[in-house]
Amino acid sequence: MRKPIIAGNWKMNKTPEEAAQLVRDLIPLVKDAKCDVVVCTPAVNFAAVKPVIEGTNIKLGAQNVHFKASGAYTGELSADMLKAAGCEYVIIGHSERRQYFGETDKTVNLRTIAAVKAGLKAIVCVGEMKDEREAGYTDMIVMYQTQMALHGLTAEELDNVVIAYEPVWAIGTGLTATDEQANETIGVIRKAIAYKFGQEAADKIRIQYGGSMKGSNVKGLMAQPEIDGGLIGGASLKAEDFAQVVNF
Ligand code: PGA
């Protein structure tokens, strides 16, 4: 019932020329994908990537958005700017932004509201740190982060939200949550959404797994009933690697 969505998070990689080449290579490899396919590239690459993917099944995404429409916010980009540049999606609250750039549950919430109100689709990231999992706090953390991020949205607006469950200890480390761990925690996130927005909204919302997801483990993860896709870092930087995930 939920259409899977595989999104590449290129992080701080690729120049405009390299970005255009990567999507050119990707187009024939993913043209028959049964899932939604998104590439979240650095903003300097939008202009190079957009014309290349025009008319294909690949959608453009950004990696962050500011919550104000305009103003004195040096270095930031507004939702309207992202839309005007051709973005359909935006990643919000990635753990690297939370860890290195002072992102909080409050700012994740503000950014999510701004993105959705402007007509973007938000990919909202939640996930526990290693010590939090070891201490048994995973469920509490992801429920709290999810409910805080979505606070103030309506159930209808959740149609434009995707959640990415990314255990921080699995990002870029080669460690993946087991299929069962990922499925179980995503089930907890879905329950948190049901509690706040009702069962129908919870049944509809797509929840991805992210954290060292790649060609060799995508099948097992995607076979889990709660997992609706992936947010892919390292394995999204080469067309063949990303295509393997997309064509799970
Ligand atoms: P990874 O990154 O696939 O390299 O672990 C995932 C992410 O951070 O979104």
Tab-separated table of N, CA, C and O and ligand atoms in Angstrom, residues 9 11 94 96 166 170-173 210-213 231-235, ligand 1:
chain	number	residue	atom	x	y	z
A	9	ASN	N	21.500	10.525	-0.075
A	9	ASN	CA	21.971	11.699	0.654
A	9	ASN	C	23.455	11.847	0.329
A	9	ASN	O	24.281	11.138	0.895
A	11	LYS	N	25.393	14.194	0.969
A	11	LYS	CA	26.147	14.963	1.975
A	11	LYS	C	27.037	15.998	1.276
A	11	LYS	O	26.628	16.540	0.261
A	94	HIS	N	18.965	15.751	9.928
A	94	HIS	CA	19.923	14.650	9.845
A	94	HIS	C	20.822	14.665	11.087
A	94	HIS	O	21.163	15.728	11.601
A	96	GLU	N	23.878	14.357	11.458
A	96	GLU	CA	25.105	15.170	11.332
A	96	GLU	C	24.803	16.638	11.599
A	96	GLU	O	25.628	17.357	12.170
A	166	GLU	N	17.288	6.609	11.343
A	166	GLU	CA	18.715	6.381	11.160
A	166	GLU	C	19.403	6.250	12.520
A	166	GLU	O	19.708	7.264	13.166
A	170	ALA	N	24.917	3.584	13.132
A	170	ALA	CA	24.979	2.811	11.880
A	170	ALA	C	25.328	3.686	10.682
A	170	ALA	O	25.496	3.184	9.576
A	171	ILE	N	25.458	5.004	10.906
A	171	ILE	CA	25.684	5.910	9.779
A	171	ILE	C	27.156	5.961	9.421
A	171	ILE	O	27.989	6.354	10.238
A	172	GLY	N	27.470	5.542	8.205
A	172	GLY	CA	28.827	5.634	7.688
A	172	GLY	C	29.817	4.734	8.409
A	172	GLY	O	31.028	4.861	8.234
A	173	THR	N	29.315	3.804	9.207
A	173	THR	CA	30.203	2.971	10.019
A	173	THR	C	30.330	1.560	9.462
A	173	THR	O	31.184	0.798	9.903
A	210	GLY	N	17.858	4.143	7.435
A	210	GLY	CA	19.123	4.668	6.913
A	210	GLY	C	20.254	4.307	7.849
A	210	GLY	O	20.079	4.258	9.077
A	211	GLY	N	21.427	4.069	7.286
A	211	GLY	CA	22.602	3.699	8.084
A	211	GLY	C	23.269	2.504	7.441
A	211	GLY	O	22.852	1.359	7.661
A	212	SER	N	24.279	2.788	6.596
A	212	SER	CA	25.038	1.733	5.905
A	212	SER	C	24.139	0.787	5.105
A	212	SER	O	24.425	-0.399	4.988
A	213	MET	N	23.057	1.334	4.547
A	213	MET	CA	22.207	0.521	3.668
A	213	MET	C	22.868	0.466	2.302
A	213	MET	O	23.350	1.486	1.802
A	231	LEU	N	17.318	5.811	3.227
A	231	LEU	CA	18.078	7.038	3.021
A	231	LEU	C	19.540	6.589	2.956
A	231	LEU	O	20.076	6.045	3.931
A	232	ILE	N	20.152	6.812	1.800
A	232	ILE	CA	21.405	6.157	1.480
A	232	ILE	C	22.523	7.181	1.376
A	232	ILE	O	22.451	8.085	0.537
A	233	GLY	N	23.551	7.040	2.195
A	233	GLY	CA	24.691	7.956	2.130
A	233	GLY	C	25.765	7.421	1.200
A	233	GLY	O	25.723	7.598	-0.018
A	234	GLY	N	26.742	6.721	1.767
A	234	GLY	CA	27.886	6.232	1.005
A	234	GLY	C	27.533	5.536	-0.297
A	234	GLY	O	28.147	5.792	-1.342
A	235	ALA	N	26.525	4.679	-0.253
A	235	ALA	CA	26.170	3.901	-1.447
A	235	ALA	C	25.353	4.700	-2.465
A	235	ALA	O	24.888	4.136	-3.456
B	1	PGA	P1	25.358	5.934	5.172
B	1	PGA	O1	24.609	7.323	5.508
B	1	PGA	O2	24.482	5.205	4.187
B	1	PGA	O3	26.666	6.348	4.584
B	1	PGA	O4	25.496	5.200	6.463
B	1	PGA	C1	23.215	7.374	5.641
B	1	PGA	C2	22.815	8.780	6.026
B	1	PGA	O5	23.531	9.412	6.817
B	1	PGA	O6	21.771	9.288	5.573
